[in-house]
Coordinates of C-alpha atoms in Angstrom, one line a residue:
X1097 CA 0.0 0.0 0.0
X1098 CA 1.3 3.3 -0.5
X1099 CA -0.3 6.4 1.3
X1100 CA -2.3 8.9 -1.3
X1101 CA -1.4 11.9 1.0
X1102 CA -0.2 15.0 -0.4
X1103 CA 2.3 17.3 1.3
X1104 CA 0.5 20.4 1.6
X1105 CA -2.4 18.6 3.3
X1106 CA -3.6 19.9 7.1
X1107 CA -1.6 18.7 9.4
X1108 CA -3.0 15.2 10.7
X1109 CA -4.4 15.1 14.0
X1110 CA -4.9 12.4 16.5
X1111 CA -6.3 10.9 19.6
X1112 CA -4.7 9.4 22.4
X1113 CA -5.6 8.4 25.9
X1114 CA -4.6 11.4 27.4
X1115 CA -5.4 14.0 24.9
X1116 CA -4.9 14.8 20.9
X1117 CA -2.0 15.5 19.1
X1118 CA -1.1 16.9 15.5
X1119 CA 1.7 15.3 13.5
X1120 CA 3.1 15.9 10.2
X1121 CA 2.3 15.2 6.4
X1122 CA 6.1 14.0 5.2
X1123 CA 5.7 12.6 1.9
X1124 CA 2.2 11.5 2.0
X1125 CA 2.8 9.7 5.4
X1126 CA 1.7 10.9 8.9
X1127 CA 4.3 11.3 11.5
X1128 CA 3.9 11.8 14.8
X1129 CA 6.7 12.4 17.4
X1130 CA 7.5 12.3 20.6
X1131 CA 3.9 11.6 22.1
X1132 CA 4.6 10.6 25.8
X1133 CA 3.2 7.5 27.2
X1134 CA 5.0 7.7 30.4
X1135 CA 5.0 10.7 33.4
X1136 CA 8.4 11.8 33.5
X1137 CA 10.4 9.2 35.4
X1138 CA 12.8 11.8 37.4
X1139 CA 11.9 14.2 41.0
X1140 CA 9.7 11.9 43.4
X1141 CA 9.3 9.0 40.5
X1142 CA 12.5 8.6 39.9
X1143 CA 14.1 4.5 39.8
X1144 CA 10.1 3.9 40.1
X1145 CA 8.3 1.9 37.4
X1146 CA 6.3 4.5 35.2
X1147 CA 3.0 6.1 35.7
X1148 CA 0.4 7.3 32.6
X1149 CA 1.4 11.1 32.0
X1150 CA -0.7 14.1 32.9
X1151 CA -3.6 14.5 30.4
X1152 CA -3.9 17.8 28.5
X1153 CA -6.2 19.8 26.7
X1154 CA -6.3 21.3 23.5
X1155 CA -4.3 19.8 21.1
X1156 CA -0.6 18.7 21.6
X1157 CA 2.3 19.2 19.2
X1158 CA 3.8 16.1 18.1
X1159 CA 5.9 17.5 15.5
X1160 CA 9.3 16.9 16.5
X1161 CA 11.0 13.8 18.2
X1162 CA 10.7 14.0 22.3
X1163 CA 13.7 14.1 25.1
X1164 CA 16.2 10.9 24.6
X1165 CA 16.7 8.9 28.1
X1166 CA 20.2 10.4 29.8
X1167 CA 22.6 8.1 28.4
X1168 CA 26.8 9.0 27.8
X1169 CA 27.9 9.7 24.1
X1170 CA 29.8 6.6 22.1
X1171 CA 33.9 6.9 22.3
X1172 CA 35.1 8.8 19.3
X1173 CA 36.3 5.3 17.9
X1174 CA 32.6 4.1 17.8
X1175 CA 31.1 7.6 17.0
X1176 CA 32.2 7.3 13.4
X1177 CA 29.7 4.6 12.7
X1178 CA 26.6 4.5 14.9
X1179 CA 24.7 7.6 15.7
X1180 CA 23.0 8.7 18.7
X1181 CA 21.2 12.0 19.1
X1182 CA 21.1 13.4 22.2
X1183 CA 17.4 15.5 23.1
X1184 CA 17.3 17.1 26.4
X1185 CA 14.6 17.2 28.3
X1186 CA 12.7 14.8 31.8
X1187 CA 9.9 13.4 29.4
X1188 CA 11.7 10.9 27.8
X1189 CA 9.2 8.1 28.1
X1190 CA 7.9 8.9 24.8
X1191 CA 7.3 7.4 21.2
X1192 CA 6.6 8.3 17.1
X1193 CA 4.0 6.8 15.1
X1194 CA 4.4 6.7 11.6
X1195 CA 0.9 5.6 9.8
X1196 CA -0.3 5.7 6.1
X1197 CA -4.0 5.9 7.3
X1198 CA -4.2 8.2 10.2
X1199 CA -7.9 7.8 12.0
X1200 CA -9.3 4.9 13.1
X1201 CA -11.4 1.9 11.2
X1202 CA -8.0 1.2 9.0
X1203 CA -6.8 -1.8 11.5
X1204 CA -3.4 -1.9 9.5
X1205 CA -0.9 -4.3 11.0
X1206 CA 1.9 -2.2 13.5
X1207 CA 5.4 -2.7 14.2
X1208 CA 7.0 -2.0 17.2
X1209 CA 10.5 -1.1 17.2
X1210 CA 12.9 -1.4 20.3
X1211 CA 16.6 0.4 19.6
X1212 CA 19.5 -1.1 20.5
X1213 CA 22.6 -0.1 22.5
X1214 CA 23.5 -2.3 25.5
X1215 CA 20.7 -0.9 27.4
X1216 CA 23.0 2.4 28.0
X1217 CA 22.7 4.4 24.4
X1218 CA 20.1 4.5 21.6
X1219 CA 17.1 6.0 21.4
X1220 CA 13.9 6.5 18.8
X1221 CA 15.6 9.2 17.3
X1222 CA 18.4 7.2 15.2
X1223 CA 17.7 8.5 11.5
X1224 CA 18.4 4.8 10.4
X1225 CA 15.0 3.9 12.6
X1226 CA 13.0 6.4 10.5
X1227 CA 9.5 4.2 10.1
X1228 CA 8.4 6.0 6.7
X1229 CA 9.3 2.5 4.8
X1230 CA 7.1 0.6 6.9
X1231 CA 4.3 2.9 6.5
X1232 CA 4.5 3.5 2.8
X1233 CA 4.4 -0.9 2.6
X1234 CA 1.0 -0.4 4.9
X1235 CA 2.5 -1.1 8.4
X1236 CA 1.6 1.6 11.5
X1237 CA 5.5 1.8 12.6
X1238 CA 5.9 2.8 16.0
X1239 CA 9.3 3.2 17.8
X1240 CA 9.7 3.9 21.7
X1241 CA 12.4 5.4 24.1
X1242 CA 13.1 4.3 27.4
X1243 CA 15.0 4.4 30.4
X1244 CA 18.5 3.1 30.1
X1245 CA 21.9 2.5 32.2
X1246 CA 21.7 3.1 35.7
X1247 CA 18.5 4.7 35.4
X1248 CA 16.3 2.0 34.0
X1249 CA 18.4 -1.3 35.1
X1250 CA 20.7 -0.3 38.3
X1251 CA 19.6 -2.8 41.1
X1252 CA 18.9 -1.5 44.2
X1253 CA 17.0 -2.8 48.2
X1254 CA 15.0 0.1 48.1
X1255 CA 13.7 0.0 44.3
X1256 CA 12.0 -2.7 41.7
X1257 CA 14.1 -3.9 39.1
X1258 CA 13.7 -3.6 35.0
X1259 CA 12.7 0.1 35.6
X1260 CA 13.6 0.6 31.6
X1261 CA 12.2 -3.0 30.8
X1262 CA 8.7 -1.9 32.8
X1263 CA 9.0 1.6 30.7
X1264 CA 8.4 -0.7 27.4
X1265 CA 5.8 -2.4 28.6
X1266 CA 3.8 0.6 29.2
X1267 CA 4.5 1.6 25.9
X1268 CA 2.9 -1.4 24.3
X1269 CA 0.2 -0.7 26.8
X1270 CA -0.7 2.4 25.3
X1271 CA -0.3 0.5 21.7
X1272 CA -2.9 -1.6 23.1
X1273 CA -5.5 1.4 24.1
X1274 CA -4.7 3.9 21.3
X1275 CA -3.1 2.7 18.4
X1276 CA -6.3 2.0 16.4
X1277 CA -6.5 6.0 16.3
X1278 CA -3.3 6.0 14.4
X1279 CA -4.8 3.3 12.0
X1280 CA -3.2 0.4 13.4
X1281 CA -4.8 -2.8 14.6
X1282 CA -4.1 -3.7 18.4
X1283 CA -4.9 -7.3 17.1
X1284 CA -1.9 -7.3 14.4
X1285 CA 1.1 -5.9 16.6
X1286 CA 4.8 -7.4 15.8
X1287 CA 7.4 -6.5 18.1
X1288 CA 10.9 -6.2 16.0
X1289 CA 14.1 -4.4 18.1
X1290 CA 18.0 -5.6 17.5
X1291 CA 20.6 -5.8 20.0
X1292 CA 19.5 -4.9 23.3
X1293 CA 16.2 -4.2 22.0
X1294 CA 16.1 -7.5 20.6
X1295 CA 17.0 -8.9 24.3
X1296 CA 14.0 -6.7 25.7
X1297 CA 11.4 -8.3 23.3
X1298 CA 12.8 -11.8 24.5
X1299 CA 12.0 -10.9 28.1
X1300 CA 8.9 -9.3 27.1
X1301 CA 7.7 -12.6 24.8
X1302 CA 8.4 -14.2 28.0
X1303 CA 6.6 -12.4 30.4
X1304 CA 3.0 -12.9 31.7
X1305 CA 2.2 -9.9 32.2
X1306 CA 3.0 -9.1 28.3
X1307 CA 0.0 -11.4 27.6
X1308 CA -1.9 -10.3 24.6
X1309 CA -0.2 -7.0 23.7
X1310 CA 1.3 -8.6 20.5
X1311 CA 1.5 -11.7 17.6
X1312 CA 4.7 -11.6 17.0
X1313 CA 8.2 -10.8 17.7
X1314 CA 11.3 -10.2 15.3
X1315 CA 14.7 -10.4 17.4
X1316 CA 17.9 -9.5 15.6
X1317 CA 21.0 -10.0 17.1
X1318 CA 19.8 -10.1 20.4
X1319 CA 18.7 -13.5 22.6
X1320 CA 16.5 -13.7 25.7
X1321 CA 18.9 -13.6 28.7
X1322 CA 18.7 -12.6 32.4
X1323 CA 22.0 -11.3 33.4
X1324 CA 23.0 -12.5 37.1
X1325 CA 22.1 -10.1 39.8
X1326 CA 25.3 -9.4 41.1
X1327 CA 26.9 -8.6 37.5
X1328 CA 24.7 -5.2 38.0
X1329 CA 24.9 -5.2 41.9
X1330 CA 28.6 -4.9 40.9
X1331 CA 28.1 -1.7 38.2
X1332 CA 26.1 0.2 40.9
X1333 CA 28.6 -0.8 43.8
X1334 CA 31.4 0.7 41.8
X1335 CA 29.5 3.7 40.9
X1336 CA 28.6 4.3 44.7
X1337 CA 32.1 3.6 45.4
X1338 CA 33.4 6.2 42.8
X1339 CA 30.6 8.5 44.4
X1340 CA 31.1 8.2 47.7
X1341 CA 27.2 7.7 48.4
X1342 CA 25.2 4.7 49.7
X1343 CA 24.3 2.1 47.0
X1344 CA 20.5 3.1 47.0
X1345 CA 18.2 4.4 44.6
X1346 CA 17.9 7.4 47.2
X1347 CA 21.4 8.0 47.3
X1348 CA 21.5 7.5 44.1
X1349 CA 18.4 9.9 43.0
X1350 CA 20.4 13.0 44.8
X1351 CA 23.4 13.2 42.4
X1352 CA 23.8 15.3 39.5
X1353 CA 22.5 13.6 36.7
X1354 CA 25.4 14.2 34.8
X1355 CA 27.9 13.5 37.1
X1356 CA 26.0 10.0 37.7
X1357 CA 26.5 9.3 33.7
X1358 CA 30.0 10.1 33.6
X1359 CA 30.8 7.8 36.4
X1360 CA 28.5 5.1 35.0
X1361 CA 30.8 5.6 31.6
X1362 CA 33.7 5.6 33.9
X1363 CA 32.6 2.2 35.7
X1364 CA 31.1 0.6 32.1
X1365 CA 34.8 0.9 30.5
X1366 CA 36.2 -2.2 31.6
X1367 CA 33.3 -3.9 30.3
X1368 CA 32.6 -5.5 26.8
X1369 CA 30.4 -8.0 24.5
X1370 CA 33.3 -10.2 24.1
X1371 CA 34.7 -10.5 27.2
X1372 CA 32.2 -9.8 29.5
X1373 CA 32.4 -7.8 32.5
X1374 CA 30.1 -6.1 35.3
X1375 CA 27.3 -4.8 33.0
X1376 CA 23.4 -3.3 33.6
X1377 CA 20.9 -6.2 31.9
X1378 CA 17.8 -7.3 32.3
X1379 CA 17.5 -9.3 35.7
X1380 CA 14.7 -12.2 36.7
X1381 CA 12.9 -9.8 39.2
X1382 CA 10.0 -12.5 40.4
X1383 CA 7.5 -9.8 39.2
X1384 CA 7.4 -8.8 35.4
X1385 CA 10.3 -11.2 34.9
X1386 CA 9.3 -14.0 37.2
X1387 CA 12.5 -16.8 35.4
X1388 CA 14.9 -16.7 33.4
X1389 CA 13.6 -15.4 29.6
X1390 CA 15.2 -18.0 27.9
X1391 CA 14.6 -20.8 29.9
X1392 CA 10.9 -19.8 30.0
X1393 CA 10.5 -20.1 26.1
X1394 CA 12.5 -22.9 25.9
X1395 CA 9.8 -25.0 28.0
X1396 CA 7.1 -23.4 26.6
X1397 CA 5.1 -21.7 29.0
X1398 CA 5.6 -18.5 27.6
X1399 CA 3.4 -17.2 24.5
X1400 CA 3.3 -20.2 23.2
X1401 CA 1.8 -18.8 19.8
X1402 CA 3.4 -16.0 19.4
X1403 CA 5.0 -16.5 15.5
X1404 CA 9.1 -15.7 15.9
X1405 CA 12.3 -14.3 13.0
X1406 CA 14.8 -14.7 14.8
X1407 CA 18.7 -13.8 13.0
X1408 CA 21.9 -12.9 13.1
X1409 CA 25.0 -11.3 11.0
X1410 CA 27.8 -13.1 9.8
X1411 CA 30.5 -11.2 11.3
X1412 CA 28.5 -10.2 14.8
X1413 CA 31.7 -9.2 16.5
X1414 CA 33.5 -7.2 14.3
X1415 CA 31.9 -3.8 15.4
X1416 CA 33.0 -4.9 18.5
X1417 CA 37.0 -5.3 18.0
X1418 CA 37.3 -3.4 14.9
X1419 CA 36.9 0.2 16.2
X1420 CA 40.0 0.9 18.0
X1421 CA 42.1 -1.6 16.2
X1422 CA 41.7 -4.2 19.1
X1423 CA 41.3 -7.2 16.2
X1424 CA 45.4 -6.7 16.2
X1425 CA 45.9 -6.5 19.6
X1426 CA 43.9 -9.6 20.2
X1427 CA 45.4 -11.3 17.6
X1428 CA 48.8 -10.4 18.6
X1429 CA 47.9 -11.6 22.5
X1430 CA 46.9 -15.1 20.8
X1431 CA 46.6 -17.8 23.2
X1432 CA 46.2 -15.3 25.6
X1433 CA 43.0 -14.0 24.0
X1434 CA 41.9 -17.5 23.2
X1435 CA 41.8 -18.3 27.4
X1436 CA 40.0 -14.8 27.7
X1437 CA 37.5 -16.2 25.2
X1438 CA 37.7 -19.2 27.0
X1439 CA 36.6 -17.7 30.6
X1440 CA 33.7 -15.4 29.2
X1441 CA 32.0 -18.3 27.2
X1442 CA 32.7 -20.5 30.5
X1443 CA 33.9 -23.5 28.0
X1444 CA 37.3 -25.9 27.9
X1445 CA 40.0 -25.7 25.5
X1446 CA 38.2 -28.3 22.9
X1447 CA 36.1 -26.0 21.5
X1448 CA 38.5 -23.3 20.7
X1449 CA 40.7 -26.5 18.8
X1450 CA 37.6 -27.5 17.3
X1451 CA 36.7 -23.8 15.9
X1452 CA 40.3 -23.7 14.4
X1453 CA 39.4 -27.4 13.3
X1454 CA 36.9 -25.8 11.1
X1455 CA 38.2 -22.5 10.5
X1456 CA 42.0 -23.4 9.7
X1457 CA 43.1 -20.1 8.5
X1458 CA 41.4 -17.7 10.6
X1459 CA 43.3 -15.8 13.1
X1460 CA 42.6 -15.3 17.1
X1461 CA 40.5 -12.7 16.6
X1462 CA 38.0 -14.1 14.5
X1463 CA 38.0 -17.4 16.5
X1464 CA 37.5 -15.1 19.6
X1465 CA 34.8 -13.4 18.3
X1466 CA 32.8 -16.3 16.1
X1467 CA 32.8 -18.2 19.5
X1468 CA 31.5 -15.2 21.9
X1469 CA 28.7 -14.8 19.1
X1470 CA 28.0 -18.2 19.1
X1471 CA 28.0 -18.5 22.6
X1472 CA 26.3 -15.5 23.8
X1473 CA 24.0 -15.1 20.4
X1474 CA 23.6 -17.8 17.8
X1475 CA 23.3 -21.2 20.2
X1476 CA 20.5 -19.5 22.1
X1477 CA 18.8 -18.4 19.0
X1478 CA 19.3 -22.0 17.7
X1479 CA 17.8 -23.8 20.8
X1480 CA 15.2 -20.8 20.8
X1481 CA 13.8 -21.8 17.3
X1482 CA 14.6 -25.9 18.2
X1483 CA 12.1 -25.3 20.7
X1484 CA 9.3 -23.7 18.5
X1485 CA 9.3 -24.9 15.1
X1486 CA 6.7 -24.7 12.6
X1487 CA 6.4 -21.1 13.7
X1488 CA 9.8 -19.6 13.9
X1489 CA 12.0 -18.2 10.7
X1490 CA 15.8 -17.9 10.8
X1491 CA 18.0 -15.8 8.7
X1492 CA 22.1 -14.4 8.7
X1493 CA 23.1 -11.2 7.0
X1494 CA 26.2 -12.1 5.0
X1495 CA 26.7 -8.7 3.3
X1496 CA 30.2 -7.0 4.0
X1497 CA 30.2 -3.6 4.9
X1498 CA 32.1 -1.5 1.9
X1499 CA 34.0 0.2 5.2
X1500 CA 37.8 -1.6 6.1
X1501 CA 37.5 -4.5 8.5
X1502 CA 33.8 -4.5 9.6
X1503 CA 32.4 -7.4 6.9
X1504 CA 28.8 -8.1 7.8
X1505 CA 29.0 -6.6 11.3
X1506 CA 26.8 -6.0 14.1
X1507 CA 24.1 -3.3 13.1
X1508 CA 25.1 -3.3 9.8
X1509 CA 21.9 -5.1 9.1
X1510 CA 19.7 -2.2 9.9
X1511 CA 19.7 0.1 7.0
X1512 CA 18.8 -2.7 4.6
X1513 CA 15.8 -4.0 7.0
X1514 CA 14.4 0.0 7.2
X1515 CA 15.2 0.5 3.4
X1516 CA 17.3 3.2 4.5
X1517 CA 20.2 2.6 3.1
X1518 CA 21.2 6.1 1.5
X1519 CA 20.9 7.7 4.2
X1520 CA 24.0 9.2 5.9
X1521 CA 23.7 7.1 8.9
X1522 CA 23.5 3.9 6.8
X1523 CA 26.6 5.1 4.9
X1524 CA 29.0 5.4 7.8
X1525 CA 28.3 2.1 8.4
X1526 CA 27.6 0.3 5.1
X1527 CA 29.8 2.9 2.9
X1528 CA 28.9 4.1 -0.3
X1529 CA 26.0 2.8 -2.8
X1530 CA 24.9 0.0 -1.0
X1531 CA 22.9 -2.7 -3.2
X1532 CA 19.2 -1.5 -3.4
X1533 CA 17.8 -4.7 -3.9
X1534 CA 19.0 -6.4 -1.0
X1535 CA 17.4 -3.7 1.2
X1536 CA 14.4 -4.1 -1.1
X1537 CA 14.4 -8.1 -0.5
X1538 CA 15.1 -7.7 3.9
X1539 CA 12.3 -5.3 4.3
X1540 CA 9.9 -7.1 2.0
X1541 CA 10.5 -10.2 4.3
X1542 CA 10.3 -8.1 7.5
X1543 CA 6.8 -6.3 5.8
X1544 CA 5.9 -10.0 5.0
X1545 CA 6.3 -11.1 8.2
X1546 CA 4.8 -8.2 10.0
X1547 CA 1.4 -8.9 7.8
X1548 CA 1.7 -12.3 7.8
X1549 CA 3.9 -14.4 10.2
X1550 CA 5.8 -15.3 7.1
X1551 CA 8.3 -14.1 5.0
X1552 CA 9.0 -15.7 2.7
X1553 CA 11.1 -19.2 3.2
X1554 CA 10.5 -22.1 5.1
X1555 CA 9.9 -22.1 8.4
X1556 CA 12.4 -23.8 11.2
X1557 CA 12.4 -27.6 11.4
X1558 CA 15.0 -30.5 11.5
X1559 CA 16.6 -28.6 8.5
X1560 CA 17.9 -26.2 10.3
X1561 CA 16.8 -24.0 7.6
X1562 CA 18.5 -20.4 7.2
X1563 CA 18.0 -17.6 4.8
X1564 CA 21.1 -15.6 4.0
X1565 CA 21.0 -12.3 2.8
X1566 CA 24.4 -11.3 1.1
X1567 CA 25.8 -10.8 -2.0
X1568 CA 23.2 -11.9 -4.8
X1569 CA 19.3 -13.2 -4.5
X1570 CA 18.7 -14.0 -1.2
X1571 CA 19.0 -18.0 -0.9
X1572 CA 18.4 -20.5 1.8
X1573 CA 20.9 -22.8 3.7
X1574 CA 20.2 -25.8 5.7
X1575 CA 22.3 -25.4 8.9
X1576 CA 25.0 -23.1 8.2
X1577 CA 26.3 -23.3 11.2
X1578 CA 25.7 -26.4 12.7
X1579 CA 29.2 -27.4 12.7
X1580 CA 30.6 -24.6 14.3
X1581 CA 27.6 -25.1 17.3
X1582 CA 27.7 -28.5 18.0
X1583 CA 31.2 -28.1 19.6
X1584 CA 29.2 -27.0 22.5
X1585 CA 26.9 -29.4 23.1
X1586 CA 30.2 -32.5 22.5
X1587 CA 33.4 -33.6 21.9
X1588 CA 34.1 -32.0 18.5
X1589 CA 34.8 -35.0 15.7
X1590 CA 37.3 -33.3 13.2
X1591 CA 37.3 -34.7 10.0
X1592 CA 40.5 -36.9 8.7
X1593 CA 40.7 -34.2 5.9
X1594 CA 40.7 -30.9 8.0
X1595 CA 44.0 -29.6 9.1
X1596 CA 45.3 -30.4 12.4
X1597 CA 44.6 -27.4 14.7
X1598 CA 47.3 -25.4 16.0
X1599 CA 47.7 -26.4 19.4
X1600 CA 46.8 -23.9 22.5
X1601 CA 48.9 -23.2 25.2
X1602 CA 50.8 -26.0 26.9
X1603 CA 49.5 -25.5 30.4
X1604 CA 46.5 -23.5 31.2
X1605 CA 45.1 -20.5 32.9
X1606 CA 43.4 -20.9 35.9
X1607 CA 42.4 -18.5 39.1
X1608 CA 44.0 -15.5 39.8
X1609 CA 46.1 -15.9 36.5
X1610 CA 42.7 -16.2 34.1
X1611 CA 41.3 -13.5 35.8
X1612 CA 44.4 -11.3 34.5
X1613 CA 44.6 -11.9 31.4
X1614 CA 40.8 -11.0 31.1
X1615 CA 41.7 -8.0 33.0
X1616 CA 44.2 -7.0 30.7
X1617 CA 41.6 -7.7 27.8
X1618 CA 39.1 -5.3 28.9
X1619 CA 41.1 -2.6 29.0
X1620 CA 42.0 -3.1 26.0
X1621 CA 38.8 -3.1 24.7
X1622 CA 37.1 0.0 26.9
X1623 CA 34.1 1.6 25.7
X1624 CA 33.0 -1.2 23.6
X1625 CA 29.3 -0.8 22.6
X1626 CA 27.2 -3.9 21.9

């Protein structure tokens, strides 16, 4: 469907639950931004779960996008690549609509998109995110922000947890109430986010309370996961330490709001994807997260129906090492980096030989970071869709990036999927002219799903089948990376005809040692962003 709109047309208006709003006519498509769902989270509320905002009268401008969450900028090594706008403002619990039918009686399918950035950057207002594609192909694209970093996941005795986590649920709350204003059918709602946002949508497919505010769900890069309680404990420990205040959401609540971002940048430095480290996540909180996400889906008492696409990129862990030049320092450290690797994906030395088994000329870096991404990434997603077939859709971006080093990175995925790949957001990333019809074939199989629950290729069975989006048509694979995956679950069988793997270190790393040389690792790698 394309909207008939023209661009000198009144400005659209809208209802919500707590008053109207006007958007904007931007190339036949209605836009609405930064409409809060949320009362501002800071003063008395603040480390509280949220609370509908103040109505108002009149009608409300919605014609620009609304505050970002406090979060600290990306390192200048990471800045050249991924955007982040920064909005000031308290009333960040807000979201953008973009709908080809304003009014209601249309009952167009809606996606709802949740950013990525560890849970400590992003926001809705990441040109690549802009949901005019959707909306011209007849989706209702809505896209959220939320509280992040210490703000919406520091653990605390005298607060709940998932602050940020409970933020998105009231935004598909208000999806529920009002999006059929916007056009949109409350029935019809896919949840889609990458990364971190990808990691919220697990919890939130997993979550009781969640019941009934969506179909279906599209994680990229990003599995369900609880992280461990004391991983965070130990962030906001180190940041009360560094503050000199009690570690307590009231303590807490009285510093400067700046000052508590640059010591939560300070603290966060030493953490990273690939090697771990204390980090704020998403914790089982026996409330909206009563279990472990993963675990919950895997048995199946968790939206059992809901219809899953579920991927990855090839080369996950490249935006990881490549900024900075730490894929040379880790591959000069070697064996060293191999018993980092080791330590973070809690595994013996057989699966490292086995990966060198199968990858024979690939250096420490890549084996590093192929087996983080299968271990943190690509083995739950696999055991995710095991678990559901029939219903579930699996696919791997394969396209290299035309920029030095990053091959089909982390995030590089997202300009193709949102069509936006001209934009200058998409080119620091991608580089120059990326291929138009790849980005035409990912977001027709994302609209396709979104309308449908399926876009496009078979769904997941004993198969294992994959559809990989590089260079060329789109084609599918059956288990592309079985090998490489069932090193975890046994003894890896090398064939006869692969090259004997190089051997790892005669004696190994254990204690006080193991915890050095990941030490050294992370600093080498401060600032990472996931």
């Amino acid at each position: 469907m394309t909207a008939g709109r023209t661009a000198n047309q009144t400005d659209p208006v809208a209802k919500t639950p707590h008053g109207t709003v006007r958007g904007r006519y931007e190339q036949g498509i209605a836009v609405f931004r930064g409409i809060p769902y949320g009362a501002p989270p800071f003063g008395p509320r603040r480390f509280l779960p949220p609370v509908p905002p103040e109505s108002w009268s009149g009608v409300r401008d919605a014609g620009s996008f609304g505050p970002t969450a406090p979060k600290p900028p990306y390192s200048e090594a990471f800045a050249q690549y991924l955007s982040d706008p920064d909005i000031p403002g308290d009333d960040c619990l807000n979201l953008n609509v973009w709908t080809p039918e304003p009014g209601p009686g249309a009952r167009l399918p809606v996606v709802v998109w949740f950013h990525g950035g560890a849970l400590t950057r992003g926001s809705s207002a990441v040109p690549v995110y802009d949901g005019s594609s959707f909306a011209r192909d007849g989706i209702v694209f809505v896209s959220l922000n939320h509280r992040l970093g210490v703000e919406g996941y520091g653990l605390f005795p005298d607060a709940p947890a998932n602050a940020g986590l409970r933020d998105q649920l009231a935004a598909l709350e208000w999806v529920r109430e009002a999006i059929a204003g916007f056009g949109g059918d409350p029935d019809r709602v896919t949840l889609m986010g990458q990364s971190a946002g990808a990691i919220s949508i697990g919890a939130l497919v997993a979550a009781p309370r969640a019941r009934g505010l969506f179909r279906r769900a599209v994680l990229q890069s990003g599995a369900p996961e609880a992280v461990d309680r004391d991983k965070v404990r130990r962030m906001v420990r180190r940041m009360a330490a560094r503050l000199k205040v009690p570690a307590t959401a009231e303590a807490f609540a009285a510093v400067d709001r700046e000052l508590l971002l640059r010591t939560q940048a300070e603290v966060g430095r030493l953490s990273s994807p690939v090697l771990g480290g204390p980090a704020f996540g998403i914790v089982v909180d026996g409330d909206l997260v009563p279990r472990d996400p993963l675990q919950a889906l895997l048995d199946g008492d968790a939206a059992r129906d809901a219809g899953l696409l579920l991927g990855w990129t090839s080369d996950e862990y490249r935006l990881w090492l490549v900024p900075g030049g730490l894929v040379e320092r880790v591959d000069r450290l070697g064996p060293v980096a191999l018993a980092g690797a080791m330590a973070r994906c809690h595994c013996g030395s057989e699966i490292p030989r086995g990966y060198r088994a199968l990858h024979p000329d690939a250096g420490p870096a890549e084996i590093v970071g192929q087996m983080v991404t299968d271990h943190m990434l690509r083995r739950p997603l696999h055991r995710l869709a095991d678990a559901r077939p029939g219903t579930t859709y699996a696919y791997e971006f394969a396209w290299p990036s035309g920029r030095p080093g990053l091959g089909a990175c982390h995030s590089l995925e997202l300009g193709f999927v949102f069509d936006s790949g001209d934009a200058p957001d998409s080119v620091r990333l991608a580089g120059d002219d990326p291929p138009r019809a790849l980005a035409a074939e990912m977001h027709g199989a994302w609209v396709r799903f979104a309308r449908t629950g399926d876009p496009g290729w078979r769904a997941w069975d004993a198969g294992h089948p994959v559809r990989i989006f590089g260079d060329g048509p789109a084609r599918t694979a059956a288990g592309p990376r079985d090998a490489e995956l069932a090193l975890w679950d046994a003894e890896p069988a090398v064939p006869h005809q692969t090259p004997a793997p190089q051997p790892l270190p005669a004696r190994s790393l254990r204690g006080t040692e193991l915890r050095s040389v990941v030490r050294r690792l992370r600093r080498a790698a401060t600032d990472r962003a996931r």
